[in-house]
Amino acid sequence: MSTSTYTATLGGRSHRFDSLARLLAAASPERSGDRLAGLAAESAQARVAARWALAEVPLARFLAEPVIPYEDDDVTRLIVDGHDAVAFAPVSGLTVGEFREWLLSEAAHAGSLAALAPGLTPEMVAAVSKLMGNADLVAVARKVRVITAFRSTIGLPGRLATRLQPNHPTDDPAGVAAALLDGLLLGSGDAVIGINPATDSPKAVRDLLELLDGVIERYSIPTQSCVLCHVTTSIDLMERGAPVDLVFQSIAGTQAANASFGVTLGLLDEAYEAARGLGRGTVGQNALYFETGQGSALSADAHHGVDQQTVETRAYAVARRYDPLLVNTVVGFIGPEYLYDGRQILRAALEDHFCGKLLGLPMGLDICYTNHADADDDDIATMLTVLGVAGASFVICTPGGDDIMLNYQSASYHDALYLREVLGLRPAPEFETWLERIGLLDADAGGGIRDVSGTAHPLMTIGREMAA
């Protein structure tokens, strides 16, 4: 692997960075995870110097100097071997700084950005994000369109989908039913109805899958279900004829980090083929769902000395291989060891969304924080609003914004209604038609959700049936 030294002089002081990986780490905005790993810039001046040097690096340099050696890591091999030189050609002569200016120009529009995506590597987009302010990340991400479909269509302009997350600490059907009913009555669930199971046992997962499949089929809901079990459990259940819509897996940006999840690219290849072979989609066949999050590789001691945001962006190369329906960063879930407060969580959310969309992924977010982080519900509202403006494909919603199973704070079903109202956004088209047909869409109120509490609405039977 060829490496170079990068230098910049600022205020009469020369700053030296011994590799591209060290330069990327020093150029990153301040965050607790990089500080914990000993990778953060030693001072604000050193951070500015690193950004100055990074702006002068040719984009093509990232192809010649992988931040993790080709021979040591299958994600690096995936990135290098899958690079599309033809798609890269329009920007191949640019530096990182020039690429930033191009992205902010009128030349970068939905069509040109879609064509460029296969030619970009994760390190290129991570690098340019480090030179951008929050407003830049919003402005560029908003221009990118990534559209996927299964039983509903995700990512269309003017739309915001939601994951309905009816988790329960013991997978109790009555508890799941209450959260599911709450979400549906508030117009949530067009991206996916997704449960984090309390146990990964095949029987428990199958029970949940059959429960959700029964509700979707009985009420003709144009959405998809997912029980977020390990991919090996999904493969086993598909072989046994269980009603698997989306196959889920948490992924990371290095081979070693994925191994800590019990995952290989070969295993994901097998799951992809199995899920596509079922053909359960009606308007499309994007059948995988991935979650990521900054700090996962560092927590597994599998980051190879690469900063947490660059490693996170490498996970998107793994996701891109499988043409998923949904990808989301669980941006504040890992904890303050990696993203200390609301400011750092917001910045990470904007980076992840921007980088994922530039690489061609249908990006959503779990806008969240753990209870020991320096963040609160106002941070959730700010992040939700800014990411809505940036054009997030979907957000994750929990009852009251409080996940009683995973014990963290997220957006609520009501928060998604707020965002749709203030930004003029609508649900996925198929789901919107269903909401209207079932009497939940209030056309007289500009497409809001009708209050049916105290009525004999057909959905009210869900709770009684699932509890039984």
mmCIF file of N, CA and C in Angstrom, residues 412-463:
data_model
loop_
_atom_site.group_PDB
_atom_site.id
_atom_site.type_symbol
_atom_site.label_atom_id
_atom_site.label_comp_id
_atom_site.label_asym_id
_atom_site.label_seq_id
_atom_site.Cartn_x
_atom_site.Cartn_y
_atom_site.Cartn_z
ATOM 1 N N SER A 412 -41.035 10.173 18.434
ATOM 2 C CA SER A 412 -42.334 9.550 18.668
ATOM 3 C C SER A 412 -43.174 9.587 17.397
ATOM 4 N N TYR A 413 -44.284 8.863 17.416
ATOM 5 C CA TYR A 413 -45.228 8.921 16.302
ATOM 6 C C TYR A 413 -45.727 10.361 16.102
ATOM 7 N N HIS A 414 -45.957 11.062 17.207
ATOM 8 C CA HIS A 414 -46.409 12.450 17.117
ATOM 9 C C HIS A 414 -45.349 13.340 16.467
ATOM 10 N N ASP A 415 -44.071 13.045 16.736
ATOM 11 C CA ASP A 415 -42.993 13.845 16.139
ATOM 12 C C ASP A 415 -43.019 13.756 14.620
ATOM 13 N N ALA A 416 -43.291 12.560 14.100
ATOM 14 C CA ALA A 416 -43.351 12.402 12.642
ATOM 15 C C ALA A 416 -44.508 13.207 12.059
ATOM 16 N N LEU A 417 -45.638 13.253 12.769
ATOM 17 C CA LEU A 417 -46.767 14.062 12.298
ATOM 18 C C LEU A 417 -46.402 15.546 12.285
ATOM 19 N N TYR A 418 -45.693 15.984 13.317
ATOM 20 C CA TYR A 418 -45.206 17.370 13.347
ATOM 21 C C TYR A 418 -44.344 17.672 12.127
ATOM 22 N N LEU A 419 -43.414 16.782 11.845
ATOM 23 C CA LEU A 419 -42.485 17.036 10.747
ATOM 24 C C LEU A 419 -43.209 17.063 9.412
ATOM 25 N N ARG A 420 -44.120 16.145 9.200
ATOM 26 C CA ARG A 420 -44.890 16.162 7.956
ATOM 27 C C ARG A 420 -45.686 17.450 7.829
ATOM 28 N N GLU A 421 -46.248 17.912 8.931
ATOM 29 C CA GLU A 421 -47.077 19.116 8.867
ATOM 30 C C GLU A 421 -46.259 20.360 8.553
ATOM 31 N N VAL A 422 -45.155 20.580 9.282
ATOM 32 C CA VAL A 422 -44.424 21.843 9.123
ATOM 33 C C VAL A 422 -43.645 21.895 7.810
ATOM 34 N N LEU A 423 -43.268 20.718 7.266
ATOM 35 C CA LEU A 423 -42.499 20.706 6.024
ATOM 36 C C LEU A 423 -43.336 20.301 4.814
ATOM 37 N N GLY A 424 -44.633 20.090 5.014
ATOM 38 C CA GLY A 424 -45.495 19.729 3.897
ATOM 39 C C GLY A 424 -45.158 18.367 3.309
ATOM 40 N N LEU A 425 -44.756 17.428 4.150
ATOM 41 C CA LEU A 425 -44.375 16.090 3.685
ATOM 42 C C LEU A 425 -45.551 15.131 3.834
ATOM 43 N N ARG A 426 -45.522 14.072 3.048
ATOM 44 C CA ARG A 426 -46.607 13.097 3.052
ATOM 45 C C ARG A 426 -46.041 11.685 3.212
ATOM 46 N N PRO A 427 -46.885 10.723 3.617
ATOM 47 C CA PRO A 427 -46.411 9.344 3.716
ATOM 48 C C PRO A 427 -46.102 8.753 2.342
ATOM 49 N N ALA A 428 -45.559 7.546 2.334
ATOM 50 C CA ALA A 428 -45.367 6.814 1.080
ATOM 51 C C ALA A 428 -46.711 6.716 0.361
ATOM 52 N N PRO A 429 -46.724 6.810 -0.971
ATOM 53 C CA PRO A 429 -48.002 6.933 -1.686
ATOM 54 C C PRO A 429 -48.963 5.781 -1.458
ATOM 55 N N GLU A 430 -48.456 4.555 -1.451
ATOM 56 C CA GLU A 430 -49.332 3.402 -1.242
ATOM 57 C C GLU A 430 -49.955 3.433 0.155
ATOM 58 N N PHE A 431 -49.166 3.830 1.135
ATOM 59 C CA PHE A 431 -49.635 3.899 2.517
ATOM 60 C C PHE A 431 -50.614 5.054 2.686
ATOM 61 N N GLU A 432 -50.357 6.142 2.014
ATOM 62 C CA GLU A 432 -51.259 7.288 2.068
ATOM 63 C C GLU A 432 -52.643 6.904 1.530
ATOM 64 N N THR A 433 -52.661 6.159 0.437
ATOM 65 C CA THR A 433 -53.936 5.693 -0.117
ATOM 66 C C THR A 433 -54.655 4.793 0.881
ATOM 67 N N TRP A 434 -53.903 3.924 1.563
ATOM 68 C CA TRP A 434 -54.502 3.054 2.575
ATOM 69 C C TRP A 434 -55.073 3.864 3.736
ATOM 70 N N LEU A 435 -54.325 4.865 4.197
ATOM 71 C CA LEU A 435 -54.816 5.713 5.286
ATOM 72 C C LEU A 435 -56.135 6.382 4.916
ATOM 73 N N GLU A 436 -56.221 6.813 3.673
ATOM 74 C CA GLU A 436 -57.462 7.445 3.215
ATOM 75 C C GLU A 436 -58.593 6.420 3.154
ATOM 76 N N ARG A 437 -58.291 5.228 2.647
ATOM 77 C CA ARG A 437 -59.322 4.209 2.497
ATOM 78 C C ARG A 437 -59.855 3.739 3.844
ATOM 79 N N ILE A 438 -58.988 3.701 4.853
ATOM 80 C CA ILE A 438 -59.408 3.188 6.151
ATOM 81 C C ILE A 438 -59.964 4.288 7.053
ATOM 82 N N GLY A 439 -60.000 5.516 6.517
ATOM 83 C CA GLY A 439 -60.631 6.612 7.239
ATOM 84 C C GLY A 439 -59.751 7.331 8.231
ATOM 85 N N LEU A 440 -58.426 7.208 8.090
ATOM 86 C CA LEU A 440 -57.516 7.904 9.009
ATOM 87 C C LEU A 440 -56.963 9.207 8.439
ATOM 88 N N LEU A 441 -57.019 9.368 7.131
ATOM 89 C CA LEU A 441 -56.480 10.573 6.515
ATOM 90 C C LEU A 441 -57.547 11.650 6.493
ATOM 91 N N ASP A 442 -57.227 12.788 7.044
ATOM 92 C CA ASP A 442 -58.183 13.894 7.130
ATOM 93 C C ASP A 442 -57.887 14.892 6.016
ATOM 94 N N ALA A 443 -58.563 14.724 4.882
ATOM 95 C CA ALA A 443 -58.320 15.588 3.731
ATOM 96 C C ALA A 443 -58.672 17.033 4.033
ATOM 97 N N ASP A 444 -59.658 17.247 4.908
ATOM 98 C CA ASP A 444 -60.087 18.606 5.236
ATOM 99 C C ASP A 444 -59.048 19.344 6.077
ATOM 100 N N ALA A 445 -58.137 18.585 6.685
ATOM 101 C CA ALA A 445 -57.105 19.194 7.532
ATOM 102 C C ALA A 445 -55.741 19.145 6.844
ATOM 103 N N GLY A 446 -55.750 19.199 5.521
ATOM 104 C CA GLY A 446 -54.504 19.235 4.768
ATOM 105 C C GLY A 446 -53.752 17.928 4.756
ATOM 106 N N GLY A 447 -54.464 16.811 4.888
ATOM 107 C CA GLY A 447 -53.797 15.518 4.840
ATOM 108 C C GLY A 447 -53.282 15.030 6.163
ATOM 109 N N GLY A 448 -53.755 15.629 7.267
ATOM 110 C CA GLY A 448 -53.351 15.170 8.582
ATOM 111 C C GLY A 448 -54.056 13.883 8.964
ATOM 112 N N ILE A 449 -53.793 13.401 10.172
ATOM 113 C CA ILE A 449 -54.376 12.157 10.655
ATOM 114 C C ILE A 449 -55.626 12.473 11.482
ATOM 115 N N ARG A 450 -56.699 11.800 11.165
ATOM 116 C CA ARG A 450 -57.975 12.004 11.845
ATOM 117 C C ARG A 450 -57.963 11.340 13.228
ATOM 118 N N ASP A 451 -58.511 12.009 14.210
ATOM 119 C CA ASP A 451 -58.642 11.454 15.551
ATOM 120 C C ASP A 451 -59.840 10.517 15.587
ATOM 121 N N VAL A 452 -59.573 9.228 15.799
ATOM 122 C CA VAL A 452 -60.665 8.251 15.834
ATOM 123 C C VAL A 452 -60.825 7.652 17.229
ATOM 124 N N SER A 453 -60.217 8.281 18.226
ATOM 125 C CA SER A 453 -60.367 7.771 19.584
ATOM 126 C C SER A 453 -61.834 7.854 19.998
ATOM 127 N N GLY A 454 -62.272 6.825 20.708
ATOM 128 C CA GLY A 454 -63.653 6.793 21.147
ATOM 129 C C GLY A 454 -64.628 6.327 20.092
ATOM 130 N N THR A 455 -64.119 5.874 18.948
ATOM 131 C CA THR A 455 -64.984 5.392 17.874
ATOM 132 C C THR A 455 -64.808 3.889 17.714
ATOM 133 N N ALA A 456 -65.641 3.313 16.884
ATOM 134 C CA ALA A 456 -65.540 1.874 16.599
ATOM 135 C C ALA A 456 -64.735 1.655 15.324
ATOM 136 N N HIS A 457 -63.579 2.297 15.237
ATOM 137 C CA HIS A 457 -62.758 2.162 14.037
ATOM 138 C C HIS A 457 -62.270 0.719 13.893
ATOM 139 N N PRO A 458 -62.231 0.207 12.658
ATOM 140 C CA PRO A 458 -61.833 -1.203 12.450
ATOM 141 C C PRO A 458 -60.485 -1.571 13.050
ATOM 142 N N LEU A 459 -59.524 -0.634 13.084
ATOM 143 C CA LEU A 459 -58.208 -0.964 13.619
ATOM 144 C C LEU A 459 -58.238 -1.259 15.112
ATOM 145 N N MET A 460 -59.263 -0.800 15.801
ATOM 146 C CA MET A 460 -59.310 -0.998 17.246
ATOM 147 C C MET A 460 -59.338 -2.490 17.610
ATOM 148 N N THR A 461 -59.705 -3.331 16.678
ATOM 149 C CA THR A 461 -59.752 -4.767 16.971
ATOM 150 C C THR A 461 -58.375 -5.390 17.041
ATOM 151 N N ILE A 462 -57.347 -4.670 16.549
ATOM 152 C CA ILE A 462 -55.989 -5.223 16.557
ATOM 153 C C ILE A 462 -55.574 -5.598 17.980
ATOM 154 N N GLY A 463 -55.789 -4.703 18.912
ATOM 155 C CA GLY A 463 -55.362 -4.950 20.277
ATOM 156 C C GLY A 463 -55.998 -6.188 20.867
#
